[in-house]
mmCIF file of C-alpha atoms and ligand atoms in Angstrom:
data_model
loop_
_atom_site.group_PDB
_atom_site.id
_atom_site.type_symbol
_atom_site.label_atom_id
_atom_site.label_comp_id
_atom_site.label_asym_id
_atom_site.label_seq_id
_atom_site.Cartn_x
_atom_site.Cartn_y
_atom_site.Cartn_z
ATOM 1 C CA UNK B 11 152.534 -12.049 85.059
ATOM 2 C CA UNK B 12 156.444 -12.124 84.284
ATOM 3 C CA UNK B 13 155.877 -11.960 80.011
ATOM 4 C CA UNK B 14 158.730 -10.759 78.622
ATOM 5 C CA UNK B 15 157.947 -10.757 74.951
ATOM 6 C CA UNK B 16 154.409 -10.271 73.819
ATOM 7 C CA UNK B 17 153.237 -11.056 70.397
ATOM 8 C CA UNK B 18 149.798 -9.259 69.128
ATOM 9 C CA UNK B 19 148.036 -11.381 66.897
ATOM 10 C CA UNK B 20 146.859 -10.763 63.348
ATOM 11 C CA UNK B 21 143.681 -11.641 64.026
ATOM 12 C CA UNK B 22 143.141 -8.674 66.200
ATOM 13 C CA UNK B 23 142.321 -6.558 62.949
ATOM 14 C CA UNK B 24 138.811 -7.672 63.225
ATOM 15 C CA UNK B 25 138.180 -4.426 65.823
ATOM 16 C CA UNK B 26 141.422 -2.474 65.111
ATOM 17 C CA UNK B 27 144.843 -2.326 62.870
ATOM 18 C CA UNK B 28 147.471 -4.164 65.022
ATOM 19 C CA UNK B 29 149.813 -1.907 65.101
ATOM 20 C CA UNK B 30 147.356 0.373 67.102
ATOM 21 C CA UNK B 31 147.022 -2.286 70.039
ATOM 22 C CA UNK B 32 150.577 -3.182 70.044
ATOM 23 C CA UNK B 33 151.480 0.523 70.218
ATOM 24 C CA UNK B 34 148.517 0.953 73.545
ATOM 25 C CA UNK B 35 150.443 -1.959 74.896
ATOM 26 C CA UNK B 36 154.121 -0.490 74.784
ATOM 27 C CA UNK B 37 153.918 1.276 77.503
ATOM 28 C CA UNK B 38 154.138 -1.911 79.262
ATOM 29 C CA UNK B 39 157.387 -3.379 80.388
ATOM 30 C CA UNK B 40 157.434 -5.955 77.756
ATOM 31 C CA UNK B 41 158.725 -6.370 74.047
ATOM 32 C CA UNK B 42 155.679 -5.911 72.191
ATOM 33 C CA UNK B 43 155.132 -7.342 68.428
ATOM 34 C CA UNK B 44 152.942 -8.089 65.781
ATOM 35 C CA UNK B 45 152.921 -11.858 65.219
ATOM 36 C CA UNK B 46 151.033 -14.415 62.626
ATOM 37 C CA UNK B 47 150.581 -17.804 63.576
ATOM 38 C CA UNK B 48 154.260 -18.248 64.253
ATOM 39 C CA UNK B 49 154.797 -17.658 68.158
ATOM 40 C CA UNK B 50 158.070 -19.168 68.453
ATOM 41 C CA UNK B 51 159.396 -16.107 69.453
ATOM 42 C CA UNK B 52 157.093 -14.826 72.181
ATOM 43 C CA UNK B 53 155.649 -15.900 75.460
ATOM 44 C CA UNK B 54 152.357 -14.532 75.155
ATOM 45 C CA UNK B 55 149.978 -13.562 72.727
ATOM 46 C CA UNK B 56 146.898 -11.219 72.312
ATOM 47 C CA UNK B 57 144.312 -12.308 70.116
ATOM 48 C CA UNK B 58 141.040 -12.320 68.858
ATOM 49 C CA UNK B 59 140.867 -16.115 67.970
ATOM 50 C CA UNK B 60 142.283 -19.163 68.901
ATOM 51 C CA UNK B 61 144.765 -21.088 66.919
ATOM 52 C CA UNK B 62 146.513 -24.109 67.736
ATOM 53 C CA UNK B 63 150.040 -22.606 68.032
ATOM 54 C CA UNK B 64 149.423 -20.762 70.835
ATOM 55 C CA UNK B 65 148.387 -23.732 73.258
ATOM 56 C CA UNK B 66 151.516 -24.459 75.335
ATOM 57 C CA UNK B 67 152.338 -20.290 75.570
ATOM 58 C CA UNK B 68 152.596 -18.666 79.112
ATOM 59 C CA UNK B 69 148.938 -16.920 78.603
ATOM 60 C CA UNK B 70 146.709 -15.978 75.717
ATOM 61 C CA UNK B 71 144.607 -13.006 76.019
ATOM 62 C CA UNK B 72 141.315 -13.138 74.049
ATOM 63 C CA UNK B 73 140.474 -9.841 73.147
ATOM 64 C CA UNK B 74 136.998 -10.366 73.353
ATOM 65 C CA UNK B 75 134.337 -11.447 76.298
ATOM 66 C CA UNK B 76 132.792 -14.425 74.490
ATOM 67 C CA UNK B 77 135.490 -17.605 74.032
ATOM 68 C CA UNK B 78 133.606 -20.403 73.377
ATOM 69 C CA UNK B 79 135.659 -20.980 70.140
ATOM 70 C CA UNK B 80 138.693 -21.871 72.233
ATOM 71 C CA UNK B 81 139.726 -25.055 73.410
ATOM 72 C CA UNK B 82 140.001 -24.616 77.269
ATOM 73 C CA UNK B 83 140.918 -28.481 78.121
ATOM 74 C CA UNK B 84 143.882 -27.741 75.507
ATOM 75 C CA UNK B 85 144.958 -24.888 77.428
ATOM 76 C CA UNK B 86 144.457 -25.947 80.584
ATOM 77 C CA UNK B 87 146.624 -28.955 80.119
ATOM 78 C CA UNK B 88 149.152 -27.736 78.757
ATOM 79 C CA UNK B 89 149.473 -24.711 82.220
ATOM 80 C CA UNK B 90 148.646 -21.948 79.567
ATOM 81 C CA UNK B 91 147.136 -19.177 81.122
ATOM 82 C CA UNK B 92 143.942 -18.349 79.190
ATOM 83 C CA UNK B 93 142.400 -14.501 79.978
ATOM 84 C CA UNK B 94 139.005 -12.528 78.029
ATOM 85 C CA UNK B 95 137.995 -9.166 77.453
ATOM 86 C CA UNK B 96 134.791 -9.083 79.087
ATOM 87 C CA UNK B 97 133.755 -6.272 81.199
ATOM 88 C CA UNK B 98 134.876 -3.416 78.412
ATOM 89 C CA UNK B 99 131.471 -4.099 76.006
ATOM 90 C CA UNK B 100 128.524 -2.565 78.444
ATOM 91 C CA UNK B 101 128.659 0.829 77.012
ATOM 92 C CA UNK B 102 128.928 0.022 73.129
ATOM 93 C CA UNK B 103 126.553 -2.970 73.085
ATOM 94 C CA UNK B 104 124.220 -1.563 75.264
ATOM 95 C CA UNK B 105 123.816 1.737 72.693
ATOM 96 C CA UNK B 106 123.821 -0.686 69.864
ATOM 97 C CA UNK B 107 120.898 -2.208 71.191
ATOM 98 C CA UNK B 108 119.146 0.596 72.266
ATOM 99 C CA UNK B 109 119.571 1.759 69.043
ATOM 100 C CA UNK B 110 117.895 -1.146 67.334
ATOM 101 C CA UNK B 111 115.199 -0.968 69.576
ATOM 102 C CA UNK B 112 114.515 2.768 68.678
ATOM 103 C CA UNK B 113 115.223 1.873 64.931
ATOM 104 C CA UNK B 114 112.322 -0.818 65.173
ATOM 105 C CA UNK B 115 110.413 1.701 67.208
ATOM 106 C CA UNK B 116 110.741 5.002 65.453
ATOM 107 C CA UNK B 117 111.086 2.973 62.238
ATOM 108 C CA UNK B 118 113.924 4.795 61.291
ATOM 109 C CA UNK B 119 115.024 1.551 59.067
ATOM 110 C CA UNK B 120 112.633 2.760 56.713
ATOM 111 C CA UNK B 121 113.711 6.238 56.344
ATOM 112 C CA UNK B 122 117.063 5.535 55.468
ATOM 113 C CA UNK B 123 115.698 2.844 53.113
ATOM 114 C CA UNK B 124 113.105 4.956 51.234
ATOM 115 C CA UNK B 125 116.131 8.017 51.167
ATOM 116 C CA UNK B 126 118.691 5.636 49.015
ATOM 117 C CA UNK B 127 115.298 5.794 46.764
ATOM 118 C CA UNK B 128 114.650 9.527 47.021
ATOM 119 C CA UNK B 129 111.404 8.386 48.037
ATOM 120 C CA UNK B 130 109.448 10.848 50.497
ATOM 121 C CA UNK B 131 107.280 8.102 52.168
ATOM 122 C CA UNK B 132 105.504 8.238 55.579
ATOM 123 C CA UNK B 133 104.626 4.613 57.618
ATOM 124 C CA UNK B 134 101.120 3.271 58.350
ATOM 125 C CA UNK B 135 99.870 5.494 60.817
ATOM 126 C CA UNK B 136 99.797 2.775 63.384
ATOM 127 C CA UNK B 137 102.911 1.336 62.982
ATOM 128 C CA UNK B 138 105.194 3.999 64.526
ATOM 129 C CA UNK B 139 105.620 3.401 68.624
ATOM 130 C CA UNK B 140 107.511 4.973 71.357
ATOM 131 C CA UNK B 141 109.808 2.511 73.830
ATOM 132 C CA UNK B 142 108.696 4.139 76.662
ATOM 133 C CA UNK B 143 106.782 2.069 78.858
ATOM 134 C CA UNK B 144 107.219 -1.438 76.642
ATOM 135 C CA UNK B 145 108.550 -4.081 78.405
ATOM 136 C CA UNK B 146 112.486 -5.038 77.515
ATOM 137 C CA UNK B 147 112.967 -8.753 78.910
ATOM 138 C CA UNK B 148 117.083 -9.034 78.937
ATOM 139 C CA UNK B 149 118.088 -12.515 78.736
ATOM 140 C CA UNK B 150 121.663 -12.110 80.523
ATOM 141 C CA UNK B 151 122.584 -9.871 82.922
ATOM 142 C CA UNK B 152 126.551 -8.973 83.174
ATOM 143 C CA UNK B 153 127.992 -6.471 81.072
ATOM 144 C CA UNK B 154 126.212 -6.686 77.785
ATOM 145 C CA UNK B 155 122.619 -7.545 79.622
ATOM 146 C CA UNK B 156 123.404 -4.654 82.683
ATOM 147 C CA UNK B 157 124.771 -2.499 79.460
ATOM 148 C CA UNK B 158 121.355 -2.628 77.830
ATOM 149 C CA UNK B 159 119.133 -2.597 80.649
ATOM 150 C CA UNK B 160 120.762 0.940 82.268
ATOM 151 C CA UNK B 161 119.736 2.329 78.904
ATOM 152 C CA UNK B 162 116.716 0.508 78.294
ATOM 153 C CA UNK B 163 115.541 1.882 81.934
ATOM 154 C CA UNK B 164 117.045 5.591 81.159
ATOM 155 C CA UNK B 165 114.691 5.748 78.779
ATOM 156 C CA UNK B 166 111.448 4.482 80.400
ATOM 157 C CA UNK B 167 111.394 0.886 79.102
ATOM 158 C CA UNK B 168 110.217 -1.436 81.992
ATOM 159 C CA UNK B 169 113.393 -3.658 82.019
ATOM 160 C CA UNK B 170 113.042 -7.441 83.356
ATOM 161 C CA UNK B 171 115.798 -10.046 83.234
ATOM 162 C CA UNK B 172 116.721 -13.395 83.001
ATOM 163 C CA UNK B 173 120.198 -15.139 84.892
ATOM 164 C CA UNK B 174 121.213 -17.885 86.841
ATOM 165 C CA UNK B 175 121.479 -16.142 90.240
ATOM 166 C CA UNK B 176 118.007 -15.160 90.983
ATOM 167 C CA UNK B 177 119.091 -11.585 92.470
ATOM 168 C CA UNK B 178 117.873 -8.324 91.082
ATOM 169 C CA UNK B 179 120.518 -6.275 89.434
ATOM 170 C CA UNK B 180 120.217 -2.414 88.975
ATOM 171 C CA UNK B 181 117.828 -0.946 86.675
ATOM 172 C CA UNK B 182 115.811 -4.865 86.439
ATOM 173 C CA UNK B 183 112.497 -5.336 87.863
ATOM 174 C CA UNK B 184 112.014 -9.099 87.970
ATOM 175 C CA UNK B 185 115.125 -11.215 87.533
ATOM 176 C CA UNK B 186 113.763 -14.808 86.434
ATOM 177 C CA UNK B 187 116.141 -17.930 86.652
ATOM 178 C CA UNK B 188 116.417 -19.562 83.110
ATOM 179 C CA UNK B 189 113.892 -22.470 84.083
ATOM 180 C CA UNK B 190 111.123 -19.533 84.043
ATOM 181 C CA UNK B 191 112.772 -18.174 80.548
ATOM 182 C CA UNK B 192 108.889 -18.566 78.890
ATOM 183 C CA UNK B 193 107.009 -16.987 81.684
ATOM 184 C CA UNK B 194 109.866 -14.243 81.279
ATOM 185 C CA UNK B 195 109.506 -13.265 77.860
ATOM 186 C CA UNK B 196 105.765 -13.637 77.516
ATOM 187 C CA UNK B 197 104.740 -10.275 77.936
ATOM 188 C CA UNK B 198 107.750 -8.465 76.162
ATOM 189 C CA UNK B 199 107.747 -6.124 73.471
ATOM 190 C CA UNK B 200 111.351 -6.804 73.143
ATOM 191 C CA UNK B 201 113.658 -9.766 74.335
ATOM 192 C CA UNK B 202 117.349 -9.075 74.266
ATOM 193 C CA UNK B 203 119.573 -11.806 74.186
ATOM 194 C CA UNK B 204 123.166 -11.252 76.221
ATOM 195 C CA UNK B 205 124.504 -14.478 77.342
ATOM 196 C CA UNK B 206 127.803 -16.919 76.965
ATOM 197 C CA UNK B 207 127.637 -19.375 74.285
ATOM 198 C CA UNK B 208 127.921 -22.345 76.293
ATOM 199 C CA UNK B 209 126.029 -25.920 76.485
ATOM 200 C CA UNK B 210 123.547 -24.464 78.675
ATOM 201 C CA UNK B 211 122.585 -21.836 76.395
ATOM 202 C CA UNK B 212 123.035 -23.608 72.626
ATOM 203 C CA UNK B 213 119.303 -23.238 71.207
ATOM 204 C CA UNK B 214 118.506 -21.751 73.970
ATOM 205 C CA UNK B 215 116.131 -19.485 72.194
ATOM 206 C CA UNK B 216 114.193 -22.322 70.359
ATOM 207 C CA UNK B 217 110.789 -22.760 68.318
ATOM 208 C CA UNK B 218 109.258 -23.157 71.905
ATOM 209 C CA UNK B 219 110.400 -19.818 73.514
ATOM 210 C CA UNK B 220 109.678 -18.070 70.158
ATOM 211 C CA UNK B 221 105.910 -19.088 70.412
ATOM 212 C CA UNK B 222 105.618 -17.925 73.713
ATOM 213 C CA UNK B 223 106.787 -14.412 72.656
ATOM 214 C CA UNK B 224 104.144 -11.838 71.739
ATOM 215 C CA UNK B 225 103.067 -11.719 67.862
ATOM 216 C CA UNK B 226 104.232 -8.194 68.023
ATOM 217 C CA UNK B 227 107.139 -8.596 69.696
ATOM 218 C CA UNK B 228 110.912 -8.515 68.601
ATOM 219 C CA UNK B 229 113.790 -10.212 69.217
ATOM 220 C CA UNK B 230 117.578 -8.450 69.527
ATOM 221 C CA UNK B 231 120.517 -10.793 69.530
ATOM 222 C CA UNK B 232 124.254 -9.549 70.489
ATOM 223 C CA UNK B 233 125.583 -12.453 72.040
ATOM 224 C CA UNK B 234 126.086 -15.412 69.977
ATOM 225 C CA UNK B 235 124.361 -16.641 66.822
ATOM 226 C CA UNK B 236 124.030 -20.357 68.077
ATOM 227 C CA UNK B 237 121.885 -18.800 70.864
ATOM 228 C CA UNK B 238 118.902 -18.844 69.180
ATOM 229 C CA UNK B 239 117.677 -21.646 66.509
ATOM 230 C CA UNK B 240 117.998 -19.476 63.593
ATOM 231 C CA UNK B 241 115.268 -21.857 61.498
ATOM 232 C CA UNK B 242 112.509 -21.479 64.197
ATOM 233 C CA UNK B 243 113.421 -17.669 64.033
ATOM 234 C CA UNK B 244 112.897 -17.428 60.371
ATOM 235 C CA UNK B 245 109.946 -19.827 60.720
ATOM 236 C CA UNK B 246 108.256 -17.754 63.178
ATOM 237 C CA UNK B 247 108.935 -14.630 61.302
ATOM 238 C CA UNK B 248 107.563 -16.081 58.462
ATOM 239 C CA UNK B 249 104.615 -16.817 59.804
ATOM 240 C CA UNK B 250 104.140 -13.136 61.438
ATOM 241 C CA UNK B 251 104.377 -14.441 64.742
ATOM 242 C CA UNK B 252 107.451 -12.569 65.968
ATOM 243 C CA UNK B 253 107.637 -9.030 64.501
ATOM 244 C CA UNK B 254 111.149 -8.830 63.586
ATOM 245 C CA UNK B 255 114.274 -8.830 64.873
ATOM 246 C CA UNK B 256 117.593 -7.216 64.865
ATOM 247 C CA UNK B 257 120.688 -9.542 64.998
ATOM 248 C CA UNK B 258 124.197 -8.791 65.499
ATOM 249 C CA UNK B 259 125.233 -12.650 65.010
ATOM 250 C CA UNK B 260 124.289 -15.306 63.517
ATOM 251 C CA UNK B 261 125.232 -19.573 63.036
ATOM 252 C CA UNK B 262 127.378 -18.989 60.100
ATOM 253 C CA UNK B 263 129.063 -15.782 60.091
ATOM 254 C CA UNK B 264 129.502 -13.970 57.562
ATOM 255 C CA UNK B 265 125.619 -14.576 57.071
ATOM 256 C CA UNK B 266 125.246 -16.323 53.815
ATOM 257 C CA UNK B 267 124.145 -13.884 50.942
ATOM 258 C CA UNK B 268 121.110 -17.045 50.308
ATOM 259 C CA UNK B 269 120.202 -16.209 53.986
ATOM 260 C CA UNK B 270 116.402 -15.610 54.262
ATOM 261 C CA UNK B 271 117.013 -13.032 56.692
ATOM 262 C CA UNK B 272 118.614 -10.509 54.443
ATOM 263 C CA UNK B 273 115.045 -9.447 52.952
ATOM 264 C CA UNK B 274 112.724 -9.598 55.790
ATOM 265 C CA UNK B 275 111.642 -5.744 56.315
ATOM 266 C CA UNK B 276 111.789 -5.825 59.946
ATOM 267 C CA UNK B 277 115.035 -7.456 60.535
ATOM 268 C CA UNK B 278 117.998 -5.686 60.756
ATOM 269 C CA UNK B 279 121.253 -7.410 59.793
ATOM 270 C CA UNK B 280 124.256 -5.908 61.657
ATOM 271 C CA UNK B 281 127.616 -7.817 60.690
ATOM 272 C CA UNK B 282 128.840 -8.750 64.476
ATOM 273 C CA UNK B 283 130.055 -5.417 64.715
ATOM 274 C CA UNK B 284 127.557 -3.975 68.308
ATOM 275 C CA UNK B 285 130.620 -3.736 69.966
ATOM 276 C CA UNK B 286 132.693 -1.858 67.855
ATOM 277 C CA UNK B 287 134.472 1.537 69.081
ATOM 278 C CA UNK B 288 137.240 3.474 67.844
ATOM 279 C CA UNK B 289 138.281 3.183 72.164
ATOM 280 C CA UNK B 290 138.571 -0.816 71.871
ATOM 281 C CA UNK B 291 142.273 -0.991 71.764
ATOM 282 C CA UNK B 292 142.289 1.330 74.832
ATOM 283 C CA UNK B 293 140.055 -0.762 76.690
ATOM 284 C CA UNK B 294 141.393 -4.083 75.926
ATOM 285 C CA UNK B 295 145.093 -2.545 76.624
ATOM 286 C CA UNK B 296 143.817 -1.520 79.973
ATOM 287 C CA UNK B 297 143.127 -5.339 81.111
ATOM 288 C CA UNK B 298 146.440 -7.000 79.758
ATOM 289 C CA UNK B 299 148.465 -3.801 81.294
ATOM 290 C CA UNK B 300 147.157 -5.100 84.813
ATOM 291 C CA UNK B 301 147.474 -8.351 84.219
ATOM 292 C CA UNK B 302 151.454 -7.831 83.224
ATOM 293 C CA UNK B 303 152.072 -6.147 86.023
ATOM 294 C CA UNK B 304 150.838 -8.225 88.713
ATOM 295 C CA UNK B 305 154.458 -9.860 90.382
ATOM 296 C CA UNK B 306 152.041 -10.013 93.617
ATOM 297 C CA UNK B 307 151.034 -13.666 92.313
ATOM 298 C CA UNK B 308 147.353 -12.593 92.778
ATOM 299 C CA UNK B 309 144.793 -13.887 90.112
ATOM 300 C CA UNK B 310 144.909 -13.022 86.861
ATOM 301 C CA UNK B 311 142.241 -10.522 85.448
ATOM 302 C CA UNK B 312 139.215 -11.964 83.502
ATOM 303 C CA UNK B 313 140.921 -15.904 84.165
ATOM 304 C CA UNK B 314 138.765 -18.110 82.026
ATOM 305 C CA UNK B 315 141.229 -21.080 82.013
HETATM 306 P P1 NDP U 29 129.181 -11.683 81.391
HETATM 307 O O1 NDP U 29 129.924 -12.859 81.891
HETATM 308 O O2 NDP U 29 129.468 -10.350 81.976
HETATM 309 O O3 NDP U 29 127.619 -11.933 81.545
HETATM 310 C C1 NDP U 29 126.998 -13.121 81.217
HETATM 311 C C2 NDP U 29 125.607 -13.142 81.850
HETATM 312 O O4 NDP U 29 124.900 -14.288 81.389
HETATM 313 C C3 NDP U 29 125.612 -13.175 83.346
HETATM 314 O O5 NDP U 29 124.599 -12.320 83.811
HETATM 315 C C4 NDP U 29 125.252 -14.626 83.676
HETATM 316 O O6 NDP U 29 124.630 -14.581 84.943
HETATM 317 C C5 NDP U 29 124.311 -14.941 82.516
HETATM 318 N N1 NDP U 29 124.203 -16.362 82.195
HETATM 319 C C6 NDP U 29 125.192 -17.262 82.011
HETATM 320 N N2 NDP U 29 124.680 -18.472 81.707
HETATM 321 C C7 NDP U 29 123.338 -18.315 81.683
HETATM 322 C C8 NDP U 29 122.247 -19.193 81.423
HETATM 323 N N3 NDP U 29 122.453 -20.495 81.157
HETATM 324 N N4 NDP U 29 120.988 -18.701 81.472
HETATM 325 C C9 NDP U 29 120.778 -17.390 81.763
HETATM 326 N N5 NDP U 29 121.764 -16.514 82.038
HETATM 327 C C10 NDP U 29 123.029 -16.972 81.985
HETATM 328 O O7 NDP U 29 129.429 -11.655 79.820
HETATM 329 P P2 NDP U 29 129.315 -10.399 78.848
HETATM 330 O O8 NDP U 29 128.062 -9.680 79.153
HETATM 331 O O9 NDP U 29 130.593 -9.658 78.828
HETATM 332 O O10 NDP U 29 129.186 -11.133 77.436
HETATM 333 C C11 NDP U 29 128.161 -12.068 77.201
HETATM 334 C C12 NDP U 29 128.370 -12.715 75.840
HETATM 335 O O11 NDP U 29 128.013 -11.807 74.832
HETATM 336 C C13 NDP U 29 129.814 -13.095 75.534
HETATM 337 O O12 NDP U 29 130.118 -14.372 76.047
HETATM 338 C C14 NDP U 29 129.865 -13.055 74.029
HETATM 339 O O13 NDP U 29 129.548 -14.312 73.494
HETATM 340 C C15 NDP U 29 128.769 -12.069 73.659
HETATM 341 N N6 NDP U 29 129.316 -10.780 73.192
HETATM 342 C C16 NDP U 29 128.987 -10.385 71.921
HETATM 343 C C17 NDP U 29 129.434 -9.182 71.455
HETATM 344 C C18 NDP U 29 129.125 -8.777 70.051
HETATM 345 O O14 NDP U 29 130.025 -8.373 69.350
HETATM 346 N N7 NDP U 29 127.892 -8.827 69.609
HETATM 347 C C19 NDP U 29 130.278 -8.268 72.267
HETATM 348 C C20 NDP U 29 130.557 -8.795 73.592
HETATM 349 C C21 NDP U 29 130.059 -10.002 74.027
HETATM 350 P P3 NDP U 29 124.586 -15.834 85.924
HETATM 351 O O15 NDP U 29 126.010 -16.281 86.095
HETATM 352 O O16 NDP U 29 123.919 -15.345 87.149
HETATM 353 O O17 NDP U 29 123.765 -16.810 85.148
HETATM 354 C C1 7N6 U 30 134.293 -7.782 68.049
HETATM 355 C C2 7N6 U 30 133.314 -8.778 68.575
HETATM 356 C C3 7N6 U 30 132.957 -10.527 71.984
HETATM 357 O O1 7N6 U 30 132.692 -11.685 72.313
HETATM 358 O O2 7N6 U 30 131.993 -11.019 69.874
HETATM 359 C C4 7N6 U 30 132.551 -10.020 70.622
HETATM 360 O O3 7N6 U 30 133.550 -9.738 72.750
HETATM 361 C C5 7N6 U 30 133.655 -9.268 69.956
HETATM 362 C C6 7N6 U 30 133.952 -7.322 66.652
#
């Protein structure tokens, strides 16, 4: 891509000071700023959200895998290049998640609660488990969903999935396609949701795929908030048929302090931060370093629009 002055975004502070990208992405042979909403002076721009400014630039890298908040038609019509981050998340998200899973487990939630109340305080006897051997139903199966499975299956979960293309991926024992989503997550401790926010998967995780979850099973979200009908989630908690749940995102972010979910015991509130990782600039500068110096005219990396 023939960018000869690339702006870094503002935005981009959401994962890491912008200075520290800009200076990862110096080494390329490009003039490399930090820019506001003002991109009259550059010809690209690397960003974490979209704004309107930047429709009608060369290309727009989105610094993260999910961009369902940007206007693609926009972009497209105007011959801006649009590119995503996907690909870099696998490791981080996939020890988040395990690490929910073993907080929910080992109920180490309620350690650290009952130590900010110097409170020496064991669990019912009963309600401690181990992972191994509980089935992990991974709705999603690219880098955050093949992320969490490798771990899930390292440590002796039995891993199923769910995608589109009905082919097994590593460390999955069934792969179901999204019309057998109920059948897939009716027998899993834990259902772990990794897709694209897209119209397909809006709500995907409704009141109906809730009820045909266990009682005692719980649900991890790290893809989108809109994902999953946060009301039926709450509803179903409420009503003890779900166990808990531990969400990375959520419809309105930041989650309203009058959100429901803030005082349910077995739900743990992470603020969309799974992914986070002092090796994120890195990672993302790796991707837009390619993509600048293709001159080959081959396709850009990660191409969304
Ligand atoms: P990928 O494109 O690598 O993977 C997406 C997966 O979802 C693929 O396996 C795809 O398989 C599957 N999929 C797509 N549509 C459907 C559907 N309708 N039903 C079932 N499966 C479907 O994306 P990433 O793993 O990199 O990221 C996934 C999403 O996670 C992002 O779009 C973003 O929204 C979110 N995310 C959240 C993060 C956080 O901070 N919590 C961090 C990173 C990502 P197939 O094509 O075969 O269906
Ligand atoms: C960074 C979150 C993504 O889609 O939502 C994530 O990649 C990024 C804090």
């Amino acid at each position: 891509m023939d960018v000869s002055r690339l702006g870094v975004h503002d935005s981009v502070r959401a994962v890491c000071p912008p200075a520290v990208l800009a200076e990862r992405l110096r080494v390329a042979d490009a003039d490399v700023s930090v820019v506001d909403d003002d991109v009259t002076g550059v010809d690209a721009v690397v960003t974490f959200g979209h704004v309107d400014a930047f429709v009608g630039l060369d290309w727009v890298h989105c610094i993260r895998a999910g961009y369902d908040d940007f206007p693609l038609d926009a972009y497209r019509d105007a011959g801006t290049v649009v590119t995503n981050s996907t690909g870099i998340h696998g490791t981080s998200v996939g020890e988040t998640a395990l690490g929910l899973m073993l907080s929910l487990a080992r109920r180490l939630h309620e350690y650290r609660d009952a130590q900010t109340e110097r409170s020496w305080t064991t669990p019912a006897w009963d309600t401690p488990f181990t992972l191994r051997d509980e089935r992990l139903t991974v709705v999603g199966l690219g880098t955050l969903g093949g992320g969490i499975a490798t771990r899930a299956d390292a440590i002796g979960m039995r891993v199923d999935g769910v995608r589109r293309t009905p082919t097994r991926t590593p460390h999955t024992r069934t792969v179901y396609t999204p019309d057998r989503l109920h059948e897939a997550v009716a027998d899993a401790r834990f259902v772990a949701v990794a897709v694209p926010l897209t119209d397909a998967t809006r709500g995907l995780i409704d009141a109906d795929v809730l009820a045909a979850m266990r009682d005692d099973a719980y649900l991890v979200n790290v893809a989108r908030g809109a994902v999953v009908d946060e009301d039926a989630l709450i509803a179903a908690l409420d009503a003890d048929a779900l166990a808990g749940a531990a969400l990375d995102v959520f419809e309105t972010e930041p989650l309203p302090e009058s959100s429901p979910l803030w005082d349910l015991d077995d739900v743990l509130v992470t603020p969309h931060a799974a992914p986070l990782d002092r090796a994120y600039p890195e990672a993302v500068a790796r991707i837009v370093r390619t993509t600048l110096r293709r001159d080959d005219g081959a396709d850009v990396v990660n191409r969304v629009a």
